[in-house]
N, CA, C and O of each residue as an XYZ file, in Angstrom:
652
protein
N     195.324     -2.299    218.478
C     194.152     -1.630    217.930
C     193.561     -2.657    217.131
O     194.195     -3.357    216.342
N     192.237     -2.740    217.370
C     191.280     -3.647    216.544
C     191.024     -3.085    215.196
O     190.586     -1.940    215.080
N     191.278     -3.844    214.160
C     191.060     -3.562    212.769
C     189.661     -3.571    212.419
O     188.970     -4.548    212.709
N     189.176     -2.553    211.810
C     187.817     -2.365    211.187
C     187.993     -2.630    209.714
O     188.786     -1.929    209.086
N     187.334     -3.557    209.134
C     187.583     -3.732    207.765
C     186.398     -3.423    206.803
O     185.260     -3.686    207.193
N     186.588     -2.895    205.601
C     185.331     -2.459    204.731
C     185.694     -3.041    203.436
O     186.822     -2.941    202.953
N     184.746     -3.630    202.904
C     184.711     -4.153    201.579
C     184.266     -3.150    200.696
O     183.098     -2.768    200.764
N     185.140     -2.623    199.784
C     184.755     -1.240    198.982
C     184.751     -1.845    197.565
O     185.692     -2.546    197.193
N     183.756     -1.592    196.818
C     183.463     -2.182    195.421
C     183.701     -0.811    194.497
O     183.012      0.206    194.572
N     184.798     -1.017    193.640
C     185.096     -0.126    192.680
C     184.685     -0.357    191.225
O     185.136     -1.319    190.603
N     183.753      0.596    190.625
C     183.233      0.323    189.261
C     184.148      1.288    188.138
O     184.326      2.502    188.226
N     184.574      0.530    187.254
C     185.316      1.295    186.206
C     185.459      0.456    184.793
O     185.194     -0.745    184.729
N     185.852      1.136    183.816
C     186.002      0.419    182.606
C     187.379     -0.055    182.293
O     188.295      0.740    182.083
N     187.539     -1.441    182.258
C     188.855     -1.975    182.336
C     188.961     -2.638    180.883
O     188.049     -3.264    180.345
N     190.172     -2.407    180.362
C     190.721     -2.942    179.037
C     191.083     -4.442    179.244
O     191.962     -4.712    180.062
N     190.495     -5.380    178.591
C     190.669     -6.574    178.810
C     192.000     -7.102    177.964
O     192.580     -6.318    177.213
N     192.407     -8.333    178.110
C     193.532     -8.859    177.410
C     193.279     -8.778    175.898
O     194.234     -8.489    175.177
N     192.103     -9.003    175.369
C     191.875     -9.207    174.043
C     191.518     -7.662    173.486
O     191.077     -7.516    172.346
N     191.718     -6.649    174.284
C     191.535     -5.382    173.700
C     190.146     -4.727    173.961
O     189.931     -3.515    173.972
N     189.321     -5.626    174.150
C     187.905     -4.976    174.595
C     187.627     -4.278    175.835
O     188.203     -4.625    176.866
N     186.864     -3.405    175.826
C     186.766     -2.557    177.146
C     185.456     -2.885    177.712
O     184.405     -2.822    177.073
N     185.575     -3.283    179.093
C     184.422     -4.047    179.787
C     184.308     -3.131    181.124
O     185.299     -2.688    181.704
N     182.958     -2.905    181.537
C     182.757     -2.358    182.825
C     182.698     -3.371    183.968
O     181.872     -4.281    184.040
N     183.728     -3.098    184.911
C     183.851     -4.178    186.007
C     183.594     -3.536    187.269
O     183.690     -2.311    187.345
N     183.270     -4.247    188.288
C     182.942     -3.976    189.670
C     183.828     -4.815    190.586
O     183.480     -5.947    190.922
N     184.959     -4.271    190.984
C     185.935     -5.072    191.729
C     186.054     -4.779    193.131
O     186.167     -3.599    193.462
N     186.043     -5.735    194.050
C     186.060     -5.509    195.518
C     187.462     -5.248    195.959
O     188.378     -5.793    195.343
N     187.740     -4.378    197.080
C     189.025     -4.211    197.662
C     188.551     -4.194    199.188
O     187.392     -4.010    199.560
N     189.516     -4.389    199.894
C     189.546     -4.575    201.377
C     190.280     -3.354    201.940
O     191.482     -3.166    201.751
N     189.448     -2.495    202.679
C     190.225     -1.311    203.339
C     190.204     -1.186    204.854
O     189.118     -1.312    205.418
N     191.167     -0.979    205.478
C     191.145     -0.794    206.927
C     190.906      0.658    207.255
O     191.726      1.531    206.971
N     189.750      0.892    207.867
C     189.259      2.239    208.187
C     188.610      2.270    209.536
O     188.301      1.249    210.149
N     188.387      3.680    210.038
C     187.565      3.721    211.145
C     186.056      3.709    210.952
O     185.319      3.319    211.858
N     185.579      4.141    209.757
C     184.195      4.203    209.372
C     184.012      4.356    208.026
O     184.963      4.489    207.256
N     182.766      4.349    207.648
C     182.460      4.240    206.159
C     182.915      5.409    205.389
O     183.340      5.225    204.249
N     182.869      6.643    205.912
C     183.379      7.837    205.339
C     185.036      7.744    204.969
O     185.495      7.982    203.852
N     185.676      7.422    205.931
C     187.140      7.137    205.888
C     187.574      6.093    204.879
O     188.576      6.189    204.170
N     186.530      4.872    204.892
C     186.845      3.944    204.038
C     186.614      4.391    202.378
O     187.287      3.946    201.448
N     185.711      5.187    202.281
C     185.471      5.815    200.827
C     186.706      6.557    200.494
O     187.339      6.307    199.468
N     187.082      7.519    201.391
C     188.078      8.470    200.974
C     189.506      7.488    200.898
O     190.304      7.745    199.997
N     189.747      6.601    201.652
C     190.941      5.889    201.463
C     190.966      5.135    200.308
O     192.065      5.092    199.755
N     189.923      4.435    199.708
C     189.724      3.646    198.402
C     190.059      4.538    197.412
O     190.868      4.221    196.539
N     189.515      5.654    197.446
C     189.651      6.786    196.231
C     191.167      6.975    196.256
O     191.855      6.862    195.242
N     191.660      7.272    197.482
C     193.161      7.805    197.631
C     194.028      6.737    196.996
O     194.866      7.026    196.143
N     193.817      5.495    197.421
C     194.716      4.334    197.084
C     194.293      3.936    195.644
O     195.241      3.421    195.052
N     193.179      4.014    194.910
C     192.981      3.400    193.602
C     193.158      4.385    192.660
O     193.304      3.963    191.513
N     193.192      5.741    192.833
C     193.433      6.880    192.009
C     194.563      6.747    191.023
O     194.415      6.852    189.805
N     195.740      6.500    191.657
C     197.046      6.250    190.812
C     196.936      5.279    189.628
O     197.430      5.492    188.521
N     196.173      4.093    190.009
C     196.088      3.158    188.980
C     195.008      3.200    187.941
O     194.954      2.400    187.006
N     194.165      4.155    188.143
C     192.934      4.252    187.137
C     193.333      5.450    186.224
O     193.855      6.484    186.639
N     192.991      5.155    184.807
C     193.206      5.926    183.763
C     192.011      6.788    183.398
O     192.167      7.907    182.910
N     190.887      6.294    183.622
C     189.568      6.884    183.294
C     188.778      7.237    184.502
O     189.319      7.456    185.586
N     187.675      7.284    184.336
C     186.565      7.706    185.504
C     186.476      6.391    186.280
O     186.846      5.354    185.730
N     185.983      6.379    187.584
C     185.630      5.306    188.250
C     184.789      5.852    189.389
O     184.897      7.043    189.680
N     183.942      5.041    190.066
C     183.177      5.273    191.197
C     183.204      4.208    192.206
O     183.409      3.049    191.844
N     182.998      4.526    193.551
C     182.836      3.566    194.608
C     181.452      3.242    194.617
O     180.670      4.099    195.027
N     181.004      2.084    194.209
C     179.563      1.516    194.054
C     179.011      1.007    195.184
O     177.791      1.063    195.335
N     179.872      0.413    196.177
C     179.286     -0.179    197.342
C     180.368     -0.207    198.433
O     181.554     -0.285    198.112
N     179.997     -0.148    199.666
C     180.802     -0.081    200.807
C     180.080     -1.009    201.896
O     178.923     -0.693    202.173
N     180.626     -2.099    202.532
C     180.061     -2.746    203.562
C     181.069     -3.303    204.446
O     182.201     -3.532    204.020
N     180.741     -3.534    205.637
C     181.659     -3.934    206.723
C     182.202     -5.436    206.374
O     181.391     -6.229    205.895
N     183.290     -5.769    206.557
C     183.787     -7.142    206.383
C     184.090     -7.633    207.738
O     184.751     -6.865    208.438
N     183.744     -8.738    208.236
C     184.034     -9.295    209.519
C     185.056    -10.426    209.377
O     184.712    -11.568    209.072
N     186.438    -10.038    209.630
C     187.441    -10.924    209.481
C     188.192    -10.888    210.902
O     188.666     -9.843    211.348
N     188.254    -12.000    211.509
C     188.995    -12.116    212.836
C     190.450    -12.053    212.474
O     191.173    -11.576    213.348
N     190.980    -12.411    211.444
C     192.340    -12.619    211.212
C     192.572    -12.518    209.658
O     191.774    -12.961    208.831
N     193.854    -11.833    209.331
C     194.287    -12.023    207.962
C     195.644    -12.650    207.910
O     196.595    -12.327    208.622
N     195.631    -13.678    206.901
C     196.877    -14.411    206.834
C     197.490    -14.036    205.423
O     197.179    -14.707    204.439
N     198.372    -12.949    205.321
C     198.778    -12.452    204.018
C     200.159    -13.113    203.789
O     200.982    -13.334    204.677
N     200.308    -13.416    202.396
C     201.596    -13.877    202.020
C     202.572    -12.671    201.717
O     202.293    -11.540    201.319
N     203.864    -13.265    202.034
C     205.003    -12.223    201.654
C     204.989    -11.452    200.347
O     204.546    -12.057    199.371
N     205.376    -10.304    200.198
C     205.157     -9.579    199.016
C     205.790    -10.197    197.669
O     205.366    -10.007    196.528
N     206.880    -10.967    198.045
C     207.565    -11.378    196.765
C     206.838    -12.807    196.315
O     207.210    -13.349    195.275
N     205.903    -13.333    197.042
C     205.244    -14.545    196.735
C     204.290    -14.395    195.561
O     204.000    -13.279    195.129
N     203.815    -15.489    195.059
C     202.900    -15.431    193.728
C     201.542    -15.671    194.244
O     200.597    -15.737    193.457
N     201.377    -15.811    195.548
C     199.933    -15.686    195.941
C     199.126    -14.560    195.554
O     199.371    -13.468    196.066
N     198.135    -14.688    194.664
C     197.373    -13.442    194.158
C     195.986    -13.523    194.300
O     195.209    -12.770    193.713
N     195.568    -14.650    195.264
C     194.031    -14.635    195.475
C     193.776    -14.628    196.832
O     194.663    -14.907    197.639
N     192.488    -14.295    197.212
C     192.173    -14.274    198.694
C     191.006    -15.312    198.919
O     190.050    -15.458    198.158
N     191.238    -16.009    200.083
C     190.249    -17.050    200.246
C     189.593    -16.839    201.650
O     190.308    -16.606    202.624
N     188.346    -16.915    201.746
C     187.652    -16.696    203.047
C     187.415    -18.184    203.592
O     186.946    -19.118    202.941
N     187.887    -18.207    205.074
C     187.746    -19.473    205.657
C     186.864    -19.427    206.877
O     187.067    -18.522    207.686
N     185.931    -20.282    207.093
C     185.148    -20.203    208.238
C     185.680    -21.252    209.229
O     185.787    -22.439    208.918
N     185.995    -20.781    210.389
C     186.516    -21.631    211.428
C     185.621    -21.862    212.459
O     184.992    -20.910    212.921
N     185.476    -22.935    212.871
C     184.560    -23.233    214.058
C     185.404    -23.716    215.204
O     186.193    -24.658    215.119
N     185.167    -22.960    216.345
C     185.981    -23.237    217.762
C     184.960    -23.884    218.645
O     183.787    -23.540    218.797
N     185.553    -24.804    219.159
C     184.693    -25.477    220.290
C     185.401    -25.410    221.677
O     186.535    -25.802    221.953
N     184.507    -24.846    222.460
C     184.881    -24.427    223.971
C     183.869    -25.100    224.827
O     182.710    -25.309    224.471
N     184.391    -25.436    226.011
C     183.576    -26.306    227.064
C     183.116    -25.232    228.078
O     183.928    -24.446    228.566
N     181.865    -25.211    228.371
C     181.144    -24.421    229.295
C     181.351    -24.967    230.669
O     180.687    -25.950    231.000
N     182.192    -24.442    231.496
C     182.724    -24.946    232.861
C     181.538    -25.341    233.660
O     181.504    -26.433    234.228
N     180.581    -24.500    233.720
C     179.341    -24.557    234.677
C     178.474    -25.678    234.109
O     178.283    -26.628    234.869
N     177.925    -25.722    232.913
C     177.008    -26.919    232.561
C     177.878    -28.039    231.992
O     177.354    -29.153    231.998
N     179.084    -27.939    231.512
C     179.835    -29.055    231.082
C     179.489    -29.396    229.508
O     179.778    -30.460    228.962
N     178.811    -28.285    228.883
C     178.269    -28.555    227.432
C     179.303    -27.998    226.632
O     180.016    -27.085    227.048
N     179.434    -28.563    225.366
C     180.302    -27.870    224.321
C     179.655    -26.767    223.718
O     178.456    -26.868    223.456
N     180.296    -25.690    223.450
C     179.805    -24.548    222.793
C     180.624    -24.325    221.529
O     181.852    -24.417    221.542
N     179.921    -24.030    220.437
C     180.648    -23.753    219.210
C     180.383    -22.178    218.826
O     179.341    -21.535    218.949
N     181.565    -21.793    218.358
C     181.508    -20.366    218.040
C     182.350    -20.274    216.524
O     183.364    -20.952    216.355
N     181.891    -19.490    215.601
C     182.771    -19.439    214.351
C     183.193    -18.065    214.126
O     182.644    -17.100    214.657
N     184.302    -17.986    213.229
C     184.852    -16.765    212.880
C     185.370    -16.926    211.489
O     185.833    -17.997    211.093
N     185.280    -15.735    210.670
C     185.757    -15.867    209.226
C     187.305    -15.307    209.305
O     187.674    -14.463    210.122
N     188.073    -15.873    208.395
C     189.593    -15.307    208.399
C     189.832    -15.198    206.856
O     189.218    -15.910    206.061
N     190.688    -14.340    206.509
C     191.092    -14.184    205.119
C     192.510    -14.616    204.896
O     193.410    -14.268    205.659
N     192.717    -15.428    203.776
C     193.905    -15.978    203.594
C     194.359    -15.638    202.136
O     193.644    -15.900    201.169
N     195.449    -15.107    202.039
C     196.070    -14.830    200.720
C     196.938    -16.039    200.162
O     197.936    -16.328    200.821
N     196.670    -16.758    199.046
C     197.233    -17.825    198.628
C     197.092    -17.965    197.078
O     196.303    -17.248    196.463
N     197.822    -18.842    196.495
C     197.806    -19.025    195.024
C     196.776    -20.080    194.644
O     196.317    -20.060    193.502
N     196.409    -20.934    195.458
C     195.100    -21.791    195.044
C     194.478    -22.398    196.396
O     195.050    -22.148    197.457
N     193.323    -23.186    196.380
C     192.783    -23.680    197.397
C     193.763    -24.640    198.329
O     193.756    -24.476    199.548
N     194.447    -25.459    197.831
C     195.383    -26.127    198.784
C     196.425    -25.361    199.419
O     196.788    -25.630    200.564
N     196.958    -24.362    198.704
C     197.829    -23.357    199.350
C     197.136    -22.710    200.456
O     197.759    -22.544    201.505
N     195.957    -22.332    200.361
C     195.288    -21.490    201.374
C     195.125    -22.319    202.767
O     195.262    -21.760    203.855
N     194.853    -23.552    202.647
C     194.760    -24.378    203.750
C     195.959    -24.571    204.416
O     196.006    -24.559    205.646
N     196.951    -24.752    203.706
C     198.355    -24.938    204.162
C     198.766    -23.627    204.966
O     199.212    -23.680    206.112
N     198.560    -22.353    204.202
C     198.841    -21.163    204.897
C     197.852    -20.966    206.192
O     198.249    -20.364    207.190
N     196.693    -21.452    206.107
C     195.799    -21.239    207.358
C     196.422    -22.101    208.485
O     196.717    -21.532    209.536
N     196.642    -23.425    208.347
C     197.221    -24.195    209.308
C     198.542    -23.524    209.895
O     198.779    -23.345    211.090
N     199.288    -23.216    208.902
C     200.493    -22.476    209.384
C     200.250    -21.346    210.313
O     200.792    -21.310    211.418
N     199.393    -20.365    209.859
C     198.971    -19.362    210.704
C     198.334    -19.588    212.091
O     198.408    -18.786    213.022
N     197.741    -20.703    212.113
C     196.974    -21.119    213.421
C     197.754    -21.945    214.125
O     197.200    -22.525    215.059
N     199.048    -22.190    213.908
C     199.937    -22.965    214.782
C     200.039    -22.830    216.152
O     200.006    -23.751    216.968
N     200.182    -21.498    216.406
C     200.325    -20.925    217.856
C     198.990    -20.971    218.664
O     199.052    -20.896    219.891
N     197.724    -21.098    218.000
C     196.497    -20.926    218.559
C     196.321    -22.121    219.621
O     196.507    -23.269    219.218
N     195.996    -21.914    220.856
C     195.794    -22.891    221.894
C     194.366    -23.694    221.595
O     194.179    -24.861    221.941
N     193.407    -22.884    220.906
C     192.017    -23.488    220.876
C     191.955    -24.355    219.574
O     192.569    -24.157    218.525
N     191.062    -25.376    219.880
C     190.887    -26.411    218.825
C     189.918    -25.824    217.872
O     188.949    -25.159    218.236
N     190.222    -26.101    216.590
C     189.221    -25.464    215.536
C     189.107    -26.532    214.431
O     189.922    -27.440    214.268
N     188.028    -26.324    213.708
C     187.778    -27.180    212.412
C     187.548    -26.181    211.253
O     186.961    -25.134    211.525
N     187.884    -26.370    210.208
C     187.594    -25.549    208.949
C     186.277    -26.018    208.369
O     186.149    -27.097    207.791
N     185.263    -25.099    208.568
C     183.906    -25.470    208.057
C     183.900    -25.307    206.589
O     183.253    -26.104    205.909
N     184.574    -24.330    206.033
C     184.548    -23.907    204.604
C     185.693    -22.999    204.228
O     186.172    -22.184    205.017
N     186.111    -23.174    202.994
C     187.057    -22.341    202.301
C     186.476    -22.036    200.980
O     186.123    -22.930    200.211
N     186.366    -20.675    200.691
C     185.931    -20.218    199.416
C     186.896    -19.000    198.910
O     187.413    -18.117    199.595
N     186.976    -19.210    197.565
C     187.820    -18.017    196.916
C     186.861    -16.797    196.888
O     185.656    -16.915    196.670
N     187.438    -15.706    197.106
C     186.752    -14.306    197.117
C     187.172    -13.640    195.785
O     188.076    -14.086    195.079
N     186.470    -12.576    195.510
C     186.589    -11.887    194.406
C     187.580    -10.548    194.805
O     187.862     -9.715    193.943
N     187.983    -10.459    195.954
C     188.778     -9.401    196.500
C     190.240     -9.248    195.682
O     191.000    -10.196    195.483
N     190.431     -8.148    195.336
C     191.556     -7.736    194.447
C     192.868     -7.400    195.157
O     193.949     -7.689    194.645
N     192.761     -6.760    196.392
C     193.815     -6.245    196.989
C     193.234     -5.773    198.595
O     192.075     -5.685    199.000
N     194.387     -5.547    199.219
C     193.965     -5.151    200.732
C     194.689     -3.850    201.022
O     195.892     -3.801    200.767
N     194.163     -2.941    201.458
C     194.746     -1.579    201.794
C     194.718     -1.517    203.357
O     193.624     -1.388    203.905
N     195.897     -1.604    204.131
C     195.982     -1.429    205.495
C     196.077      0.021    205.748
O     196.461      0.866    204.939
N     195.705      0.204    206.895
C     195.686      1.672    207.671
C     197.112      2.030    207.625
O     197.891      1.364    208.307
N     197.563      3.034    206.878
C     198.737      3.677    206.925
C     198.890      4.881    207.928
O     198.066      5.792    208.017
N     200.117      4.771    208.718
C     200.276      5.958    209.530
C     200.739      7.077    208.911
O     201.868      7.007    208.426
N     200.114      8.118    208.814
C     200.525      9.334    208.176
C     201.683      9.933    209.084
O     201.511     10.294    210.248
N     202.765      9.983    208.464
C     204.021     10.657    209.161
C     203.839     12.117    209.003
O     203.391     12.615    207.970
N     204.236     12.868    210.165
C     204.283     14.222    210.168
C     205.207     14.829    209.249
O     206.381     14.459    209.244
N     204.790     15.734    208.463
C     205.659     16.551    207.554
C     206.649     17.412    208.436
O     206.402     17.864    209.554
N     207.790     17.546    207.731
C     208.901     18.306    208.388
C     208.574     19.821    208.742
O     209.028     20.351    209.756
N     207.830     20.420    207.919
C     207.342     21.732    208.136
C     206.264     21.954    209.015
O     205.930     23.094    209.340
N     205.645     20.841    209.460
C     204.275     20.760    210.361
C     204.943     21.192    211.775
O     206.083     20.819    212.050
N     204.265     21.905    212.557
C     204.671     22.098    213.890
C     203.669     21.235    214.723
O     202.522     21.049    214.318
N     204.145     20.697    215.937
C     203.289     19.801    216.751
C     202.292     20.799    217.419
O     202.557     21.968    217.699
N     201.134     20.174    217.626
C     199.839     20.898    218.207
C     200.321     21.513    219.597
O     200.033     22.675    219.884
N     201.042     20.723    220.427
C     201.399     21.252    221.768
C     203.044     21.432    221.676
O     203.719     20.476    221.293
N     203.555     22.464    221.975
C     205.131     22.537    222.021
C     205.431     21.931    223.358
O     204.768     22.214    224.356
N     206.378     21.143    223.365
C     207.037     20.651    224.653
C     207.931     21.513    225.207
O     208.719     22.111    224.475
N     207.932     21.709    226.679
C     208.922     22.585    227.132
C     210.197     22.086    227.342
O     210.275     20.910    227.697
N     211.244     22.747    227.195
C     212.614     22.062    227.256
C     212.761     21.770    228.970
O     212.259     22.377    229.916
N     213.653     20.595    228.930
C     213.803     20.259    230.254
C     215.096     21.001    230.810
O     216.048     21.217    230.060
N     215.102     21.413    232.242
C     215.999     22.109    232.850
C     217.133     21.235    233.350
O     218.078     21.739    233.956
């Protein structure tokens, strides 16, 4: 299944470490099928963590070919966007062709992001160069959760018993 990522910005009042209340607009990455589902999912995911009111202020498609996430017990708390350039050879003309893709890396700092990127790309057969790596403001990633069927739900189509 091909992931469709949406960057959803959530605007709310956040209590800062010094006790002051500040209005913030934080981006989150959501795996969803369309804009409507992305909005519903971000509201569902973020509601348990909010004490006051909030609003989804913006939703836009985010084009990431790959996500390199850190293990949950890791201290990596930042997300970096890397632009990778792949060089392929056109067999008919013999000319080099460049194509680029963005990937998202969860890491603790810039150096760590490059190490994790190289580690994640180890199995790749294509040659690539890193054109850029920048820290993003993304706070968290919400993957598509497969909703499990409730026990009292009946299946849409009953299966006939086998003889």
